[in-house]
CSV table of C-alpha atoms in Angstrom, one decimal:
chain,number,residue,atom,x,y,z
A,799,MET,CA,-1.4,-37.9,-30.4
A,800,ARG,CA,0.7,-37.6,-27.6
A,801,GLY,CA,2.5,-34.8,-29.5
A,802,ASN,CA,-1.1,-32.7,-28.7
A,803,LEU,CA,-1.5,-33.8,-25.4
A,804,LEU,CA,1.7,-31.4,-25.1
A,805,VAL,CA,0.4,-29.1,-26.8
A,806,GLY,CA,-2.8,-29.5,-24.2
A,807,ALA,CA,-0.6,-29.2,-21.8
A,808,MET,CA,1.7,-26.7,-21.9
A,809,LEU,CA,-1.2,-24.1,-23.4
A,810,THR,CA,-4.1,-25.4,-19.8
A,811,LEU,CA,0.2,-24.0,-17.7
A,812,THR,CA,-0.1,-21.0,-19.6
A,813,PHE,CA,-3.0,-19.7,-19.3
A,814,VAL,CA,-2.2,-20.4,-15.0
A,815,ALA,CA,0.1,-18.5,-14.4
A,816,GLY,CA,-1.5,-15.6,-16.2
A,817,CYS,CA,-4.1,-15.5,-13.9
A,818,THR,CA,-2.1,-16.1,-10.8
A,819,SER,CA,0.1,-12.9,-11.4
A,820,PRO,CA,-0.1,-10.9,-8.4
A,821,LEU,CA,-2.0,-7.2,-9.4
A,822,LYS,CA,0.1,-4.4,-8.5
A,823,ARG,CA,-1.8,-2.1,-6.3
A,824,VAL,CA,-1.8,2.4,-5.6
A,825,GLY,CA,-0.5,3.5,-2.1
A,826,GLY,CA,-1.4,0.8,1.1
A,827,ASP,CA,-4.2,1.3,3.8
A,828,ALA,CA,-3.6,2.3,7.0
A,829,ALA,CA,-3.5,1.4,10.1
A,830,PRO,CA,-7.8,1.3,11.9
A,831,ALA,CA,-7.5,4.3,13.9
A,832,GLY,CA,-7.7,1.9,17.3
A,833,SER,CA,-6.0,0.0,16.6
A,834,PRO,CA,-2.6,-0.7,19.0
A,835,SER,CA,-0.6,2.2,19.3
A,836,THR,CA,3.1,1.6,17.7
A,837,SER,CA,6.8,2.5,19.1
A,838,ALA,CA,7.4,6.5,18.9
A,839,SER,CA,10.7,5.7,17.1
A,840,PRO,CA,11.5,5.9,13.3
A,841,PRO,CA,10.9,3.4,11.1
A,842,ASN,CA,12.9,0.7,9.9
A,843,PRO,CA,13.8,0.8,6.3
A,844,SER,CA,15.2,-1.9,5.9
A,845,ALA,CA,11.1,-4.1,7.3
A,846,SER,CA,8.4,-0.8,6.1
A,847,SER,CA,10.3,1.3,3.8
A,848,ALA,CA,9.4,-1.2,0.6
A,849,PRO,CA,7.9,0.8,-2.6
A,850,THR,CA,4.3,-0.6,-2.3
A,851,THR,CA,3.9,-1.0,-6.1
A,852,GLY,CA,6.1,-3.3,-8.1
A,853,SER,CA,6.8,-5.9,-9.6
A,854,ALA,CA,10.1,-8.9,-7.8
A,855,GLY,CA,13.0,-7.9,-9.7
A,856,PRO,CA,15.0,-10.6,-11.4
A,857,SER,CA,16.1,-13.3,-9.4
A,858,THR,CA,20.3,-12.7,-7.2
A,859,PRO,CA,23.1,-14.1,-9.5
A,860,THR,CA,24.4,-17.4,-7.9
A,861,THR,CA,29.0,-17.2,-8.0
A,862,ARG,CA,29.6,-21.2,-7.8
A,863,SER,CA,33.2,-21.7,-5.8
A,864,ALA,CA,37.0,-22.2,-7.1
A,865,THR,CA,36.8,-25.3,-4.9
A,866,PRO,CA,35.0,-28.4,-5.8
A,867,GLY,CA,32.4,-29.0,-3.4
A,868,ALA,CA,32.0,-26.2,-1.6
A,869,PRO,CA,28.2,-24.3,-1.6
A,870,ALA,CA,27.5,-22.3,-3.9
A,871,ASN,CA,27.5,-18.6,-2.1
A,872,ARG,CA,24.5,-16.2,-3.5
A,873,THR,CA,26.1,-12.6,-4.3
A,874,SER,CA,24.0,-9.3,-2.2
A,875,ARG,CA,22.6,-7.1,-4.6
A,876,PRO,CA,22.8,-3.1,-2.8
A,877,ALA,CA,19.9,-2.6,-1.1
A,878,ALA,CA,16.7,-0.2,-2.6
A,879,ALA,CA,17.0,3.1,-1.8
A,880,VAL,CA,14.4,4.5,1.0
A,881,SER,CA,13.0,7.6,0.1
A,882,GLU,CA,13.3,10.8,2.2
A,883,ILE,CA,9.5,11.1,3.8
A,884,ARG,CA,9.4,7.4,4.6
A,885,ARG,CA,12.6,8.4,7.0
A,886,THR,CA,10.6,10.8,9.3
A,887,ASP,CA,9.6,10.5,12.6
A,888,TRP,CA,6.2,10.8,12.8
A,889,PRO,CA,5.5,11.3,15.7
A,890,ASN,CA,8.5,14.2,16.7
A,891,ALA,CA,8.5,15.9,12.6
A,892,VAL,CA,8.0,19.0,12.5
A,893,ILE,CA,5.3,20.4,9.2
A,894,ARG,CA,5.2,23.8,7.8
A,895,SER,CA,1.1,25.2,7.2
A,896,LEU,CA,-0.3,22.9,9.0
A,897,ARG,CA,-2.8,24.6,10.3
A,898,PHE,CA,-5.7,22.5,11.0
A,899,CYS,CA,-4.1,22.1,14.3
A,900,GLY,CA,-4.6,26.3,15.0
A,901,GLU,CA,-1.5,27.2,15.8
A,902,SER,CA,-0.2,31.0,15.3
A,903,ASP,CA,3.7,29.4,14.1
A,904,ASP,CA,4.3,29.1,10.3
A,905,SER,CA,5.2,25.4,12.0
A,906,VAL,CA,3.6,22.3,14.0
A,907,VAL,CA,6.3,20.6,16.1
A,908,PHE,CA,5.5,17.3,17.3
A,909,ARG,CA,7.1,15.4,20.8
A,910,ASN,CA,6.4,11.9,21.4
A,911,GLY,CA,3.2,12.0,19.4
A,912,SER,CA,1.1,15.7,20.8
A,913,ASN,CA,1.9,19.3,20.0
A,914,GLY,CA,2.0,20.1,23.5
A,915,LEU,CA,-0.5,22.4,23.4
A,916,ASP,CA,-3.6,22.7,26.1
A,917,VAL,CA,-6.6,21.5,23.0
A,918,PRO,CA,-3.3,19.2,21.9
A,919,CYS,CA,-2.8,18.5,18.2
A,920,ARG,CA,-1.6,14.3,17.9
A,921,ILE,CA,-0.2,13.0,14.9
A,922,LEU,CA,-1.2,9.6,13.6
A,923,PRO,CA,-3.3,9.2,16.9
A,924,GLY,CA,-4.3,5.2,18.0
A,925,GLY,CA,-0.8,3.5,16.7
A,926,ALA,CA,-2.5,4.2,13.2
A,927,ARG,CA,-0.1,4.3,9.9
A,928,PRO,CA,1.0,6.4,7.2
A,929,VAL,CA,0.4,6.5,3.3
A,930,TYR,CA,3.1,6.4,1.3
A,931,ALA,CA,2.8,7.4,-3.2
A,932,ASP,CA,3.6,10.3,-5.5
A,933,PHE,CA,-0.2,11.3,-5.3
A,934,LEU,CA,0.9,15.1,-4.8
A,935,PRO,CA,1.9,17.7,-7.6
A,936,GLU,CA,6.0,18.7,-7.7
A,937,GLU,CA,7.0,22.4,-6.7
A,938,PRO,CA,8.6,24.1,-9.1
A,939,ALA,CA,6.7,21.4,-11.9
A,940,ASN,CA,10.3,21.0,-13.1
A,941,SER,CA,11.4,19.6,-9.3
A,942,PRO,CA,12.6,15.9,-9.4
A,943,SER,CA,9.8,12.6,-8.8
A,944,THR,CA,9.6,12.5,-5.4
A,945,GLU,CA,6.8,10.1,-2.2
A,946,ASP,CA,4.1,12.6,-0.4
A,947,ALA,CA,2.3,11.0,2.5
A,948,LEU,CA,-0.9,10.6,3.6
A,949,VAL,CA,-1.5,10.7,7.7
A,950,LEU,CA,-3.9,11.6,10.0
A,951,VAL,CA,-4.2,14.5,12.3
A,952,GLU,CA,-6.6,14.7,15.5
A,953,LEU,CA,-7.3,18.3,16.6
A,954,GLY,CA,-9.0,18.0,20.7
A,955,ASN,CA,-8.5,16.0,23.5
A,956,SER,CA,-10.3,13.1,23.7
A,957,GLY,CA,-12.7,13.9,26.2
A,958,ALA,CA,-13.9,16.7,24.7
A,959,ALA,CA,-14.8,17.9,21.3
A,960,ARG,CA,-12.4,17.0,19.2
A,961,ARG,CA,-11.9,16.3,15.3
A,962,GLN,CA,-9.6,14.5,13.3
A,963,ALA,CA,-8.2,15.4,9.0
A,964,LEU,CA,-6.3,13.7,6.2
A,965,VAL,CA,-3.1,15.8,5.9
A,966,PRO,CA,-0.8,15.6,2.5
A,967,VAL,CA,2.6,16.1,3.5
A,968,GLN,CA,4.9,17.1,1.2
A,969,LEU,CA,9.0,17.7,0.4
A,970,ASP,CA,10.1,20.5,0.0
A,971,TYR,CA,12.8,21.3,-3.6
A,972,THR,CA,15.6,21.0,-1.1
A,973,GLY,CA,13.9,17.4,-0.3
A,974,ARG,CA,13.8,18.4,3.2
A,975,VAL,CA,11.3,19.9,4.6
A,976,ARG,CA,8.3,19.0,5.0
A,977,TRP,CA,5.1,20.6,3.9
A,978,ALA,CA,1.1,20.4,4.5
A,979,ARG,CA,-0.9,20.5,1.8
A,980,PRO,CA,-5.1,21.0,1.9
A,981,VAL,CA,-6.4,19.1,4.5
A,982,ILE,CA,-8.7,16.7,3.6
A,983,LEU,CA,-11.7,17.6,7.5
A,984,GLY,CA,-13.5,14.6,8.7
A,985,ASP,CA,-17.0,15.5,9.9
A,986,THR,CA,-17.4,18.7,12.6
A,987,PRO,CA,-18.0,16.7,15.8
A,988,SER,CA,-21.3,16.1,17.5
A,989,PRO,CA,-22.3,20.5,19.6
A,990,SER,CA,-21.7,18.6,23.4
A,991,GLY,CA,-18.2,16.7,21.9
A,992,ASP,CA,-19.6,12.9,23.0
A,993,ARG,CA,-20.2,11.5,18.8
A,994,VAL,CA,-16.9,12.4,16.7
A,995,MET,CA,-16.4,11.0,13.7
A,996,THR,CA,-13.1,8.8,12.7
A,997,PHE,CA,-11.3,7.6,9.7
A,998,VAL,CA,-11.1,3.9,10.1
A,999,SER,CA,-9.1,3.1,7.3
A,1000,TYR,CA,-7.9,5.2,4.3
A,1001,ARG,CA,-5.4,4.8,1.0
A,1002,VAL,CA,-4.3,6.8,-2.2
A,1003,VAL,CA,-6.3,4.9,-5.3
A,1004,ARG,CA,-6.3,5.6,-8.8
A,1005,ASP,CA,-5.9,9.1,-10.6
A,1006,ASN,CA,-4.4,10.2,-6.9
A,1007,ALA,CA,-7.4,10.0,-5.4
A,1008,VAL,CA,-8.2,9.2,-1.3
A,1009,GLN,CA,-10.6,6.7,-0.3
A,1010,ALA,CA,-11.0,6.0,3.0
A,1011,THR,CA,-13.6,4.1,5.0
A,1012,VAL,CA,-15.0,6.6,8.3
A,1013,ARG,CA,-16.9,5.8,11.7
A,1014,LYS,CA,-19.8,8.2,11.6
A,1015,LEU,CA,-21.5,10.2,14.2
A,1016,ASP,CA,-24.3,7.8,14.5
A,1017,GLY,CA,-21.3,4.5,14.3
A,1018,GLY,CA,-22.4,3.3,11.1
A,1019,THR,CA,-19.8,3.0,8.2
A,1020,GLU,CA,-19.1,4.2,4.8
A,1021,THR,CA,-17.1,4.7,2.3
A,1022,ARG,CA,-15.7,8.0,1.3
A,1023,ARG,CA,-13.2,9.4,-1.9
A,1024,TRP,CA,-11.8,12.7,-2.6
A,1025,ARG,CA,-9.9,14.0,-5.2
A,1026,THR,CA,-7.9,17.8,-5.7
A,1027,VAL,CA,-10.2,20.3,-7.7
A,1028,ASP,CA,-7.1,23.1,-8.2
A,1029,TYR,CA,-3.7,23.7,-8.2
A,1030,ALA,CA,-3.8,24.0,-4.8
A,1031,GLY,CA,-4.6,20.5,-3.7
A,1032,ASN,CA,-8.0,21.9,-2.3
A,1033,TRP,CA,-10.0,18.4,-1.7
A,1034,GLU,CA,-14.2,17.3,-3.1
A,1035,ARG,CA,-15.9,14.4,-2.0
A,1036,TYR,CA,-17.1,12.6,-5.1
């Protein structure tokens, strides 16, 4: 009888442990577009550059001191490598092929979050944050896989008609130059410019798709999803 009770207790503990295992997630949520703005300094790799997927690794081994009664010392493990795209100082980034900003130059140069033109293009407005995930095809196809970024960009003055877009950014084969891929456009603003669609939050989900919560021109919110439709990286809503 006692043996049966012990077996039953072990089975119960196994079931509970399996139900409480953490779920793996792809990508991550961005900050709401209206959240307080963060510092324009480069991100702190130790605080904000942890991967968004994967499980916890093995525990750090313990090294015992040869002196009797001395406390145990933990050996330090090397810090996880930070991907190059996560090192980007987005408020001061240089991004090539970002045609959404309407510039004739090949590259858009941001300084303190804006390109500084009369009709400005602002990156990560309102304290929005980038989302990191490996969701864009590599070019060339045999190049090492790298993380990509999804960032919010807004074109236009705040007191006039303006428009937002989600911009996928990818490193080139050298791992240094940042390229914009085809963007996900927000809705066209009202003719008078008094109503604008904004991206409230966004993330990368299964099958390299993008999911976002948007605030429409009428003030209501809805969830939208996009996926790529061709090798060029153009997006369609589905």
